[in-house]
Amino acid sequence: GTTTVTYVATDAGGRTATCSFTVTVVDNQNPAITCPSNITTNAANGTCATNVTYATPTATDNCPGVTVARTAGPASGASFPVGTTTVTHVATDAGGRTATCSFTVTVVDNQNPTITCPSNISANAANGQCSANVSYTTPTATDNCPGVTVARTAGPASGANFPVGTTTVTHVATDAAGRTATCSFTVTVVDNQNPSLTCPSNMTVNASNGQCAANVTYSAATVSDNCPGATVAQTGGPASGASFPVGITTVTFTGTDAASNTATCTFTVTVVDNQNPTAVCQNITIQLNSSGN
């Protein structure tokens, strides 16, 4: 500060004269301020922030009267949001000189989002098709912080075509901190349609010459289905090219699709005996007995 120095001159007659001057000592030294270390903590459960308590920065100076004031960031014990917040304090000494320090409070979102998928879905294949269009509700996600998004990572979109069988649909929720949660559900499309089977027409043939049967050749039944993989098998009657007896014989075919649905068709093979019998006569000579018979 400024100090006045005064001198008085006194002569032999007792008369005086005075002079003064000032000595000004300037405080050209800034105060020193010390902030706490940077702080990292997790968000409170279910929230996107947490209350953080920190030590108030301390200041020293070459002269008494230094004060400390917070100029940026929340106070100690207040709520700090997820992310990094800078807290700044300024020390001011009696001479108006200042010093500043800062530290950061990082609140980490360590909580995964929550995602809810719809229940598993079962649907029948569309008529004549090996698939079905299936619509479902988009999964919903929640998080302790705003900004959560949901993306489909496997399976067709809602309203798309799903093939017969079971398809898994997966969605992932990602929050603003990059943390994820996954849920899945299945869409089962059932093939409930029987195959279609076509047999040859009924057949009528004559018995082979001198035989009471005939070898008959016929085409196998044909099968079609809404899904690939249907097969046909003969389940009744002689095979094509085999001997069929005179009369009516039923031949049966069964078609089975990949879902084990079945269909049956039949046709008849009639073997006609169109050959007359042969009569053989024999002359007979006999003798009368003693009774004349």
PDB file of C-alpha atoms in Angstrom:
ATOM      1  CA  GLY A   1       0.000   0.000   0.000  1.00  0.00           C
ATOM      2  CA  THR A   2       1.028   3.660   0.337  1.00  0.00           C
ATOM      3  CA  THR A   3       2.823   4.928   3.441  1.00  0.00           C
ATOM      4  CA  THR A   4       3.518   8.654   4.097  1.00  0.00           C
ATOM      5  CA  VAL A   5       6.880   9.571   5.622  1.00  0.00           C
ATOM      6  CA  THR A   6       6.993  13.063   7.256  1.00  0.00           C
ATOM      7  CA  TYR A   7      10.010  15.126   8.432  1.00  0.00           C
ATOM      8  CA  VAL A   8       9.995  18.321  10.483  1.00  0.00           C
ATOM      9  CA  ALA A   9      12.869  20.810  10.507  1.00  0.00           C
ATOM     10  CA  THR A  10      13.197  22.988  13.662  1.00  0.00           C
ATOM     11  CA  ASP A  11      15.602  26.012  13.888  1.00  0.00           C
ATOM     12  CA  ALA A  12      17.266  27.595  17.007  1.00  0.00           C
ATOM     13  CA  GLY A  13      14.413  29.989  17.348  1.00  0.00           C
ATOM     14  CA  GLY A  14      11.998  27.090  17.508  1.00  0.00           C
ATOM     15  CA  ARG A  15      10.461  27.699  14.147  1.00  0.00           C
ATOM     16  CA  THR A  16       9.582  24.576  12.018  1.00  0.00           C
ATOM     17  CA  ALA A  17       9.057  23.417   8.496  1.00  0.00           C
ATOM     18  CA  THR A  18       7.542  20.090   7.396  1.00  0.00           C
ATOM     19  CA  CYS A  19       7.899  17.905   4.334  1.00  0.00           C
ATOM     20  CA  SER A  20       6.425  14.534   3.461  1.00  0.00           C
ATOM     21  CA  PHE A  21       6.777  11.869   0.833  1.00  0.00           C
ATOM     22  CA  THR A  22       5.067   8.582   0.234  1.00  0.00           C
ATOM     23  CA  VAL A  23       6.385   5.069  -0.110  1.00  0.00           C
ATOM     24  CA  THR A  24       4.062   2.865  -2.185  1.00  0.00           C
ATOM     25  CA  VAL A  25       4.689  -0.869  -2.019  1.00  0.00           C
ATOM     26  CA  VAL A  26       2.935  -2.611  -4.883  1.00  0.00           C
ATOM     27  CA  ASP A  27       1.625  -6.189  -4.474  1.00  0.00           C
ATOM     28  CA  ASN A  28       2.511  -7.530  -7.900  1.00  0.00           C
ATOM     29  CA  GLN A  29       2.199 -11.152  -6.873  1.00  0.00           C
ATOM     30  CA  ASN A  30      -0.845 -13.140  -7.904  1.00  0.00           C
ATOM     31  CA  PRO A  31      -2.459 -15.353  -5.340  1.00  0.00           C
ATOM     32  CA  ALA A  32      -2.078 -19.129  -5.638  1.00  0.00           C
ATOM     33  CA  ILE A  33      -5.170 -21.347  -5.833  1.00  0.00           C
ATOM     34  CA  THR A  34      -5.340 -25.143  -5.699  1.00  0.00           C
ATOM     35  CA  CYS A  35      -8.305 -27.098  -7.080  1.00  0.00           C
ATOM     36  CA  PRO A  36      -9.152 -30.721  -6.229  1.00  0.00           C
ATOM     37  CA  SER A  37      -8.265 -33.448  -8.746  1.00  0.00           C
ATOM     38  CA  ASN A  38     -10.632 -34.313 -11.554  1.00  0.00           C
ATOM     39  CA  ILE A  39     -13.528 -36.498 -10.404  1.00  0.00           C
ATOM     40  CA  THR A  40     -15.131 -39.447 -12.197  1.00  0.00           C
ATOM     41  CA  THR A  41     -18.264 -41.112 -10.849  1.00  0.00           C
ATOM     42  CA  ASN A  42     -21.231 -43.164 -12.089  1.00  0.00           C
ATOM     43  CA  ALA A  43     -24.731 -41.826 -12.608  1.00  0.00           C
ATOM     44  CA  ALA A  44     -27.196 -42.589  -9.845  1.00  0.00           C
ATOM     45  CA  ASN A  45     -29.372 -45.635 -10.537  1.00  0.00           C
ATOM     46  CA  GLY A  46     -32.226 -44.797 -12.896  1.00  0.00           C
ATOM     47  CA  THR A  47     -31.118 -41.206 -13.411  1.00  0.00           C
ATOM     48  CA  CYS A  48     -28.950 -39.324 -15.884  1.00  0.00           C
ATOM     49  CA  ALA A  49     -27.035 -37.446 -13.180  1.00  0.00           C
ATOM     50  CA  THR A  50     -25.603 -37.751  -9.689  1.00  0.00           C
ATOM     51  CA  ASN A  51     -24.894 -35.487  -6.736  1.00  0.00           C
ATOM     52  CA  VAL A  52     -21.156 -34.809  -6.391  1.00  0.00           C
ATOM     53  CA  THR A  53     -19.403 -33.363  -3.376  1.00  0.00           C
ATOM     54  CA  TYR A  54     -15.939 -31.860  -3.726  1.00  0.00           C
ATOM     55  CA  ALA A  55     -13.513 -29.890  -1.541  1.00  0.00           C
ATOM     56  CA  THR A  56     -13.587 -26.108  -2.002  1.00  0.00           C
ATOM     57  CA  PRO A  57     -10.348 -24.926  -3.654  1.00  0.00           C
ATOM     58  CA  THR A  58      -7.838 -23.314  -1.315  1.00  0.00           C
ATOM     59  CA  ALA A  59      -5.929 -20.076  -1.966  1.00  0.00           C
ATOM     60  CA  THR A  60      -2.824 -18.458  -0.525  1.00  0.00           C
ATOM     61  CA  ASP A  61      -1.268 -15.045  -1.071  1.00  0.00           C
ATOM     62  CA  ASN A  62       1.679 -13.022   0.095  1.00  0.00           C
ATOM     63  CA  CYS A  63      -0.803 -10.585   1.654  1.00  0.00           C
ATOM     64  CA  PRO A  64      -3.800 -11.331   3.834  1.00  0.00           C
ATOM     65  CA  GLY A  65      -7.340 -10.946   2.549  1.00  0.00           C
ATOM     66  CA  VAL A  66      -7.465 -13.434  -0.359  1.00  0.00           C
ATOM     67  CA  THR A  67     -10.943 -14.737  -1.226  1.00  0.00           C
ATOM     68  CA  VAL A  68     -12.162 -17.659  -3.370  1.00  0.00           C
ATOM     69  CA  ALA A  69     -15.292 -17.631  -5.543  1.00  0.00           C
ATOM     70  CA  ARG A  70     -16.819 -20.259  -7.869  1.00  0.00           C
ATOM     71  CA  THR A  71     -17.290 -18.838 -11.374  1.00  0.00           C
ATOM     72  CA  ALA A  72     -18.392 -21.891 -13.373  1.00  0.00           C
ATOM     73  CA  GLY A  73     -20.014 -25.241 -12.699  1.00  0.00           C
ATOM     74  CA  PRO A  74     -22.404 -26.478 -10.010  1.00  0.00           C
ATOM     75  CA  ALA A  75     -21.666 -26.115  -6.305  1.00  0.00           C
ATOM     76  CA  SER A  76     -20.357 -29.003  -4.234  1.00  0.00           C
ATOM     77  CA  GLY A  77     -23.170 -31.435  -3.414  1.00  0.00           C
ATOM     78  CA  ALA A  78     -25.254 -30.365  -6.409  1.00  0.00           C
ATOM     79  CA  SER A  79     -26.453 -32.591  -9.263  1.00  0.00           C
ATOM     80  CA  PHE A  80     -24.024 -33.098 -12.121  1.00  0.00           C
ATOM     81  CA  PRO A  81     -25.332 -34.429 -15.454  1.00  0.00           C
ATOM     82  CA  VAL A  82     -23.884 -37.376 -17.356  1.00  0.00           C
ATOM     83  CA  GLY A  83     -20.858 -36.146 -19.269  1.00  0.00           C
ATOM     84  CA  THR A  84     -17.971 -33.876 -18.281  1.00  0.00           C
ATOM     85  CA  THR A  85     -18.615 -30.623 -16.430  1.00  0.00           C
ATOM     86  CA  THR A  86     -15.858 -28.070 -15.734  1.00  0.00           C
ATOM     87  CA  VAL A  87     -15.879 -26.369 -12.339  1.00  0.00           C
ATOM     88  CA  THR A  88     -13.861 -23.126 -12.106  1.00  0.00           C
ATOM     89  CA  HIS A  89     -12.859 -21.072  -9.051  1.00  0.00           C
ATOM     90  CA  VAL A  90     -11.083 -17.681  -8.918  1.00  0.00           C
ATOM     91  CA  ALA A  91      -8.913 -16.439  -6.052  1.00  0.00           C
ATOM     92  CA  THR A  92      -8.768 -12.632  -5.619  1.00  0.00           C
ATOM     93  CA  ASP A  93      -6.269 -10.997  -3.290  1.00  0.00           C
ATOM     94  CA  ALA A  94      -6.584  -7.668  -1.498  1.00  0.00           C
ATOM     95  CA  GLY A  95      -4.787  -5.974  -4.356  1.00  0.00           C
ATOM     96  CA  GLY A  96      -7.325  -7.236  -6.890  1.00  0.00           C
ATOM     97  CA  ARG A  97      -4.939  -9.678  -8.478  1.00  0.00           C
ATOM     98  CA  THR A  98      -6.464 -13.019  -9.414  1.00  0.00           C
ATOM     99  CA  ALA A  99      -5.630 -16.650 -10.070  1.00  0.00           C
ATOM    100  CA  THR A 100      -7.891 -19.294 -11.560  1.00  0.00           C
ATOM    101  CA  CYS A 101      -8.066 -23.082 -11.328  1.00  0.00           C
ATOM    102  CA  SER A 102     -10.442 -25.627 -12.810  1.00  0.00           C
ATOM    103  CA  PHE A 103     -11.226 -29.298 -12.464  1.00  0.00           C
ATOM    104  CA  THR A 104     -13.672 -31.613 -14.205  1.00  0.00           C
ATOM    105  CA  VAL A 105     -16.478 -33.785 -12.897  1.00  0.00           C
ATOM    106  CA  THR A 106     -17.211 -36.667 -15.244  1.00  0.00           C
ATOM    107  CA  VAL A 107     -20.445 -38.552 -14.638  1.00  0.00           C
ATOM    108  CA  VAL A 108     -20.445 -41.875 -16.464  1.00  0.00           C
ATOM    109  CA  ASP A 109     -23.636 -43.516 -17.736  1.00  0.00           C
ATOM    110  CA  ASN A 110     -22.869 -47.114 -16.798  1.00  0.00           C
ATOM    111  CA  GLN A 111     -26.459 -48.313 -17.068  1.00  0.00           C
ATOM    112  CA  ASN A 112     -27.617 -50.335 -20.064  1.00  0.00           C
ATOM    113  CA  PRO A 113     -30.893 -49.398 -21.733  1.00  0.00           C
ATOM    114  CA  THR A 114     -33.910 -51.676 -21.412  1.00  0.00           C
ATOM    115  CA  ILE A 115     -35.621 -53.075 -24.516  1.00  0.00           C
ATOM    116  CA  THR A 116     -38.896 -54.995 -24.712  1.00  0.00           C
ATOM    117  CA  CYS A 117     -39.767 -57.206 -27.694  1.00  0.00           C
ATOM    118  CA  PRO A 118     -43.247 -58.442 -28.592  1.00  0.00           C
ATOM    119  CA  SER A 119     -44.202 -62.034 -27.789  1.00  0.00           C
ATOM    120  CA  ASN A 120     -43.430 -64.838 -30.217  1.00  0.00           C
ATOM    121  CA  ILE A 121     -45.806 -64.920 -33.186  1.00  0.00           C
ATOM    122  CA  SER A 122     -47.358 -67.878 -35.011  1.00  0.00           C
ATOM    123  CA  ALA A 123     -49.235 -67.529 -38.314  1.00  0.00           C
ATOM    124  CA  ASN A 124     -50.453 -69.789 -41.111  1.00  0.00           C
ATOM    125  CA  ALA A 125     -48.953 -69.587 -44.573  1.00  0.00           C
ATOM    126  CA  ALA A 126     -50.979 -67.560 -47.057  1.00  0.00           C
ATOM    127  CA  ASN A 127     -53.171 -69.660 -49.345  1.00  0.00           C
ATOM    128  CA  GLY A 128     -51.078 -71.228 -52.082  1.00  0.00           C
ATOM    129  CA  GLN A 129     -47.912 -69.653 -50.685  1.00  0.00           C
ATOM    130  CA  CYS A 130     -44.987 -71.001 -48.677  1.00  0.00           C
ATOM    131  CA  SER A 131     -44.831 -67.791 -46.625  1.00  0.00           C
ATOM    132  CA  ALA A 132     -46.951 -65.129 -44.943  1.00  0.00           C
ATOM    133  CA  ASN A 133     -46.789 -61.374 -44.467  1.00  0.00           C
ATOM    134  CA  VAL A 134     -46.449 -60.757 -40.738  1.00  0.00           C
ATOM    135  CA  SER A 135     -46.750 -57.407 -38.948  1.00  0.00           C
ATOM    136  CA  TYR A 136     -45.420 -56.869 -35.444  1.00  0.00           C
ATOM    137  CA  THR A 137     -44.982 -53.999 -32.996  1.00  0.00           C
ATOM    138  CA  THR A 138     -41.553 -52.371 -33.029  1.00  0.00           C
ATOM    139  CA  PRO A 139     -39.747 -53.085 -29.747  1.00  0.00           C
ATOM    140  CA  THR A 140     -39.674 -50.239 -27.237  1.00  0.00           C
ATOM    141  CA  ALA A 141     -36.622 -49.081 -25.287  1.00  0.00           C
ATOM    142  CA  THR A 142     -36.081 -46.973 -22.189  1.00  0.00           C
ATOM    143  CA  ASP A 143     -32.929 -45.601 -20.593  1.00  0.00           C
ATOM    144  CA  ASN A 144     -31.850 -43.484 -17.658  1.00  0.00           C
ATOM    145  CA  CYS A 145     -30.667 -40.827 -20.155  1.00  0.00           C
ATOM    146  CA  PRO A 146     -32.430 -39.431 -23.227  1.00  0.00           C
ATOM    147  CA  GLY A 147     -31.348 -40.383 -26.727  1.00  0.00           C
ATOM    148  CA  VAL A 148     -31.870 -44.167 -26.797  1.00  0.00           C
ATOM    149  CA  THR A 149     -32.464 -45.606 -30.284  1.00  0.00           C
ATOM    150  CA  VAL A 150     -33.725 -48.992 -31.517  1.00  0.00           C
ATOM    151  CA  ALA A 151     -32.455 -50.798 -34.622  1.00  0.00           C
ATOM    152  CA  ARG A 152     -33.371 -54.162 -36.169  1.00  0.00           C
ATOM    153  CA  THR A 153     -30.273 -56.330 -36.565  1.00  0.00           C
ATOM    154  CA  ALA A 154     -31.756 -59.663 -37.709  1.00  0.00           C
ATOM    155  CA  GLY A 155     -34.934 -60.880 -39.410  1.00  0.00           C
ATOM    156  CA  PRO A 156     -37.381 -59.209 -41.800  1.00  0.00           C
ATOM    157  CA  ALA A 157     -39.095 -55.921 -41.068  1.00  0.00           C
ATOM    158  CA  SER A 158     -42.667 -55.745 -39.807  1.00  0.00           C
ATOM    159  CA  GLY A 159     -45.107 -56.391 -42.657  1.00  0.00           C
ATOM    160  CA  ALA A 160     -42.521 -58.261 -44.714  1.00  0.00           C
ATOM    161  CA  ASN A 161     -42.736 -61.797 -46.075  1.00  0.00           C
ATOM    162  CA  PHE A 162     -41.753 -64.546 -43.612  1.00  0.00           C
ATOM    163  CA  PRO A 163     -41.054 -68.069 -44.943  1.00  0.00           C
ATOM    164  CA  VAL A 164     -42.598 -71.244 -43.565  1.00  0.00           C
ATOM    165  CA  GLY A 165     -40.638 -72.256 -40.463  1.00  0.00           C
ATOM    166  CA  THR A 166     -39.282 -70.243 -37.545  1.00  0.00           C
ATOM    167  CA  THR A 167     -37.497 -66.929 -38.097  1.00  0.00           C
ATOM    168  CA  THR A 168     -35.777 -65.022 -35.287  1.00  0.00           C
ATOM    169  CA  VAL A 169     -36.143 -61.222 -35.276  1.00  0.00           C
ATOM    170  CA  THR A 170     -33.589 -59.278 -33.202  1.00  0.00           C
ATOM    171  CA  HIS A 171     -33.520 -55.621 -32.190  1.00  0.00           C
ATOM    172  CA  VAL A 172     -30.782 -53.689 -30.367  1.00  0.00           C
ATOM    173  CA  ALA A 173     -31.283 -50.590 -28.221  1.00  0.00           C
ATOM    174  CA  THR A 174     -28.315 -48.174 -28.058  1.00  0.00           C
ATOM    175  CA  ASP A 175     -28.200 -45.304 -25.589  1.00  0.00           C
ATOM    176  CA  ALA A 176     -26.361 -42.003 -25.930  1.00  0.00           C
ATOM    177  CA  ALA A 177     -23.344 -43.500 -24.139  1.00  0.00           C
ATOM    178  CA  GLY A 178     -23.108 -46.351 -26.630  1.00  0.00           C
ATOM    179  CA  ARG A 179     -24.355 -48.980 -24.194  1.00  0.00           C
ATOM    180  CA  THR A 180     -26.636 -51.605 -25.694  1.00  0.00           C
ATOM    181  CA  ALA A 181     -29.370 -54.097 -24.882  1.00  0.00           C
ATOM    182  CA  THR A 182     -30.763 -56.791 -27.172  1.00  0.00           C
ATOM    183  CA  CYS A 183     -34.068 -58.634 -27.399  1.00  0.00           C
ATOM    184  CA  SER A 184     -35.374 -61.245 -29.832  1.00  0.00           C
ATOM    185  CA  PHE A 185     -38.636 -62.945 -30.697  1.00  0.00           C
ATOM    186  CA  THR A 186     -39.638 -65.614 -33.203  1.00  0.00           C
ATOM    187  CA  VAL A 187     -42.107 -65.625 -36.056  1.00  0.00           C
ATOM    188  CA  THR A 188     -43.299 -69.150 -36.891  1.00  0.00           C
ATOM    189  CA  VAL A 189     -45.157 -69.573 -40.174  1.00  0.00           C
ATOM    190  CA  VAL A 190     -47.048 -72.873 -40.266  1.00  0.00           C
ATOM    191  CA  ASP A 191     -47.720 -74.797 -43.487  1.00  0.00           C
ATOM    192  CA  ASN A 192     -51.235 -76.050 -42.782  1.00  0.00           C
ATOM    193  CA  GLN A 193     -52.120 -76.742 -46.458  1.00  0.00           C
ATOM    194  CA  ASN A 194     -52.335 -80.314 -47.725  1.00  0.00           C
ATOM    195  CA  PRO A 195     -50.569 -81.179 -50.956  1.00  0.00           C
ATOM    196  CA  SER A 196     -52.578 -81.728 -54.127  1.00  0.00           C
ATOM    197  CA  LEU A 197     -52.407 -85.224 -55.642  1.00  0.00           C
ATOM    198  CA  THR A 198     -53.508 -86.336 -59.141  1.00  0.00           C
ATOM    199  CA  CYS A 199     -53.933 -90.042 -59.964  1.00  0.00           C
ATOM    200  CA  PRO A 200     -54.298 -91.596 -63.408  1.00  0.00           C
ATOM    201  CA  SER A 201     -57.798 -92.284 -64.659  1.00  0.00           C
ATOM    202  CA  ASN A 202     -59.460 -95.629 -63.985  1.00  0.00           C
ATOM    203  CA  MET A 203     -58.270 -98.361 -66.334  1.00  0.00           C
ATOM    204  CA  THR A 204     -60.007-101.351 -67.923  1.00  0.00           C
ATOM    205  CA  VAL A 205     -58.001-104.083 -69.656  1.00  0.00           C
ATOM    206  CA  ASN A 206     -58.631-107.631 -70.839  1.00  0.00           C
ATOM    207  CA  ALA A 207     -57.024-110.581 -69.197  1.00  0.00           C
ATOM    208  CA  SER A 208     -53.982-111.931 -71.000  1.00  0.00           C
ATOM    209  CA  ASN A 209     -54.646-114.858 -73.319  1.00  0.00           C
ATOM    210  CA  GLY A 210     -55.048-118.002 -71.313  1.00  0.00           C
ATOM    211  CA  GLN A 211     -54.535-116.128 -68.038  1.00  0.00           C
ATOM    212  CA  CYS A 212     -56.891-114.974 -65.317  1.00  0.00           C
ATOM    213  CA  ALA A 213     -54.859-111.768 -64.937  1.00  0.00           C
ATOM    214  CA  ALA A 214     -53.039-109.146 -66.928  1.00  0.00           C
ATOM    215  CA  ASN A 215     -49.844-107.123 -66.469  1.00  0.00           C
ATOM    216  CA  VAL A 216     -50.859-103.451 -66.305  1.00  0.00           C
ATOM    217  CA  THR A 217     -48.589-100.425 -66.650  1.00  0.00           C
ATOM    218  CA  TYR A 218     -49.701 -97.019 -65.416  1.00  0.00           C
ATOM    219  CA  SER A 219     -48.239 -93.582 -64.654  1.00  0.00           C
ATOM    220  CA  ALA A 220     -47.443 -92.631 -61.066  1.00  0.00           C
ATOM    221  CA  ALA A 221     -49.571 -90.019 -59.370  1.00  0.00           C
ATOM    222  CA  THR A 222     -48.258 -86.428 -59.451  1.00  0.00           C
ATOM    223  CA  VAL A 223     -48.077 -84.138 -56.417  1.00  0.00           C
ATOM    224  CA  SER A 224     -47.964 -80.358 -56.019  1.00  0.00           C
ATOM    225  CA  ASP A 225     -47.803 -78.224 -52.877  1.00  0.00           C
ATOM    226  CA  ASN A 226     -47.512 -74.618 -51.714  1.00  0.00           C
ATOM    227  CA  CYS A 227     -44.019 -75.442 -50.399  1.00  0.00           C
ATOM    228  CA  PRO A 228     -41.196 -77.388 -52.048  1.00  0.00           C
ATOM    229  CA  GLY A 229     -40.267 -80.880 -50.900  1.00  0.00           C
ATOM    230  CA  ALA A 230     -43.526 -82.792 -51.386  1.00  0.00           C
ATOM    231  CA  THR A 231     -43.126 -86.502 -52.212  1.00  0.00           C
ATOM    232  CA  VAL A 232     -45.513 -89.192 -53.498  1.00  0.00           C
ATOM    233  CA  ALA A 233     -45.560 -92.897 -52.646  1.00  0.00           C
ATOM    234  CA  GLN A 234     -47.760 -95.808 -53.638  1.00  0.00           C
ATOM    235  CA  THR A 235     -49.582 -97.050 -50.544  1.00  0.00           C
ATOM    236  CA  GLY A 236     -52.019 -99.590 -52.014  1.00  0.00           C
ATOM    237  CA  GLY A 237     -52.334-101.989 -54.973  1.00  0.00           C
ATOM    238  CA  PRO A 238     -49.749-103.671 -57.214  1.00  0.00           C
ATOM    239  CA  ALA A 239     -46.923-101.662 -58.726  1.00  0.00           C
ATOM    240  CA  SER A 240     -47.016-100.492 -62.316  1.00  0.00           C
ATOM    241  CA  GLY A 241     -46.182-103.408 -64.652  1.00  0.00           C
ATOM    242  CA  ALA A 242     -47.262-106.029 -62.116  1.00  0.00           C
ATOM    243  CA  SER A 243     -49.964-108.704 -62.608  1.00  0.00           C
ATOM    244  CA  PHE A 244     -53.494-107.623 -61.807  1.00  0.00           C
ATOM    245  CA  PRO A 245     -56.132-110.339 -61.270  1.00  0.00           C
ATOM    246  CA  VAL A 246     -59.470-110.429 -63.081  1.00  0.00           C
ATOM    247  CA  GLY A 247     -61.814-108.081 -61.278  1.00  0.00           C
ATOM    248  CA  ILE A 248     -61.413-104.594 -59.850  1.00  0.00           C
ATOM    249  CA  THR A 249     -58.225-103.626 -57.993  1.00  0.00           C
ATOM    250  CA  THR A 250     -57.785-100.260 -56.300  1.00  0.00           C
ATOM    251  CA  VAL A 251     -54.405 -98.512 -56.486  1.00  0.00           C
ATOM    252  CA  THR A 252     -53.691 -95.826 -53.892  1.00  0.00           C
ATOM    253  CA  PHE A 253     -51.057 -93.068 -53.809  1.00  0.00           C
ATOM    254  CA  THR A 254     -50.262 -90.754 -50.882  1.00  0.00           C
ATOM    255  CA  GLY A 255     -48.563 -87.372 -51.167  1.00  0.00           C
ATOM    256  CA  THR A 256     -46.659 -85.957 -48.163  1.00  0.00           C
ATOM    257  CA  ASP A 257     -45.302 -82.410 -48.006  1.00  0.00           C
ATOM    258  CA  ALA A 258     -42.342 -81.097 -46.010  1.00  0.00           C
ATOM    259  CA  ALA A 259     -44.676 -80.237 -43.116  1.00  0.00           C
ATOM    260  CA  SER A 260     -46.055 -83.834 -43.064  1.00  0.00           C
ATOM    261  CA  ASN A 261     -49.427 -82.778 -44.426  1.00  0.00           C
ATOM    262  CA  THR A 262     -50.843 -85.570 -46.609  1.00  0.00           C
ATOM    263  CA  ALA A 263     -53.305 -86.163 -49.429  1.00  0.00           C
ATOM    264  CA  THR A 264     -54.498 -89.431 -51.027  1.00  0.00           C
ATOM    265  CA  CYS A 265     -55.867 -90.378 -54.429  1.00  0.00           C
ATOM    266  CA  THR A 266     -57.003 -93.690 -55.888  1.00  0.00           C
ATOM    267  CA  PHE A 267     -57.873 -95.235 -59.217  1.00  0.00           C
ATOM    268  CA  THR A 268     -59.098 -98.672 -60.235  1.00  0.00           C
ATOM    269  CA  VAL A 269     -57.725-101.263 -62.608  1.00  0.00           C
ATOM    270  CA  THR A 270     -60.429-103.548 -63.948  1.00  0.00           C
ATOM    271  CA  VAL A 271     -59.252-106.747 -65.618  1.00  0.00           C
ATOM    272  CA  VAL A 272     -62.031-108.248 -67.752  1.00  0.00           C
ATOM    273  CA  ASP A 273     -62.262-112.000 -68.471  1.00  0.00           C
ATOM    274  CA  ASN A 274     -63.319-111.845 -72.101  1.00  0.00           C
ATOM    275  CA  GLN A 275     -62.253-115.423 -72.965  1.00  0.00           C
ATOM    276  CA  ASN A 276     -64.884-118.187 -73.415  1.00  0.00           C
ATOM    277  CA  PRO A 277     -64.283-121.464 -71.692  1.00  0.00           C
ATOM    278  CA  THR A 278     -63.395-124.578 -73.803  1.00  0.00           C
ATOM    279  CA  ALA A 279     -65.704-127.613 -73.611  1.00  0.00           C
ATOM    280  CA  VAL A 280     -64.149-131.089 -74.163  1.00  0.00           C
ATOM    281  CA  CYS A 281     -66.582-133.994 -74.885  1.00  0.00           C
ATOM    282  CA  GLN A 282     -65.786-137.772 -74.739  1.00  0.00           C
ATOM    283  CA  ASN A 283     -67.634-140.747 -76.242  1.00  0.00           C
ATOM    284  CA  ILE A 284     -68.361-143.482 -73.695  1.00  0.00           C
ATOM    285  CA  THR A 285     -69.047-147.246 -74.302  1.00  0.00           C
ATOM    286  CA  ILE A 286     -70.460-149.318 -71.413  1.00  0.00           C
ATOM    287  CA  GLN A 287     -71.785-152.885 -70.905  1.00  0.00           C
ATOM    288  CA  LEU A 288     -75.145-153.817 -69.353  1.00  0.00           C
ATOM    289  CA  ASN A 289     -74.881-155.741 -66.100  1.00  0.00           C
ATOM    290  CA  SER A 290     -76.711-158.940 -65.244  1.00  0.00           C
ATOM    291  CA  SER A 291     -79.763-156.952 -64.332  1.00  0.00           C
ATOM    292  CA  GLY A 292     -79.855-155.434 -67.745  1.00  0.00           C
ATOM    293  CA  ASN A 293     -78.877-152.011 -66.539  1.00  0.00           C
TER     294      ASN A 293
END
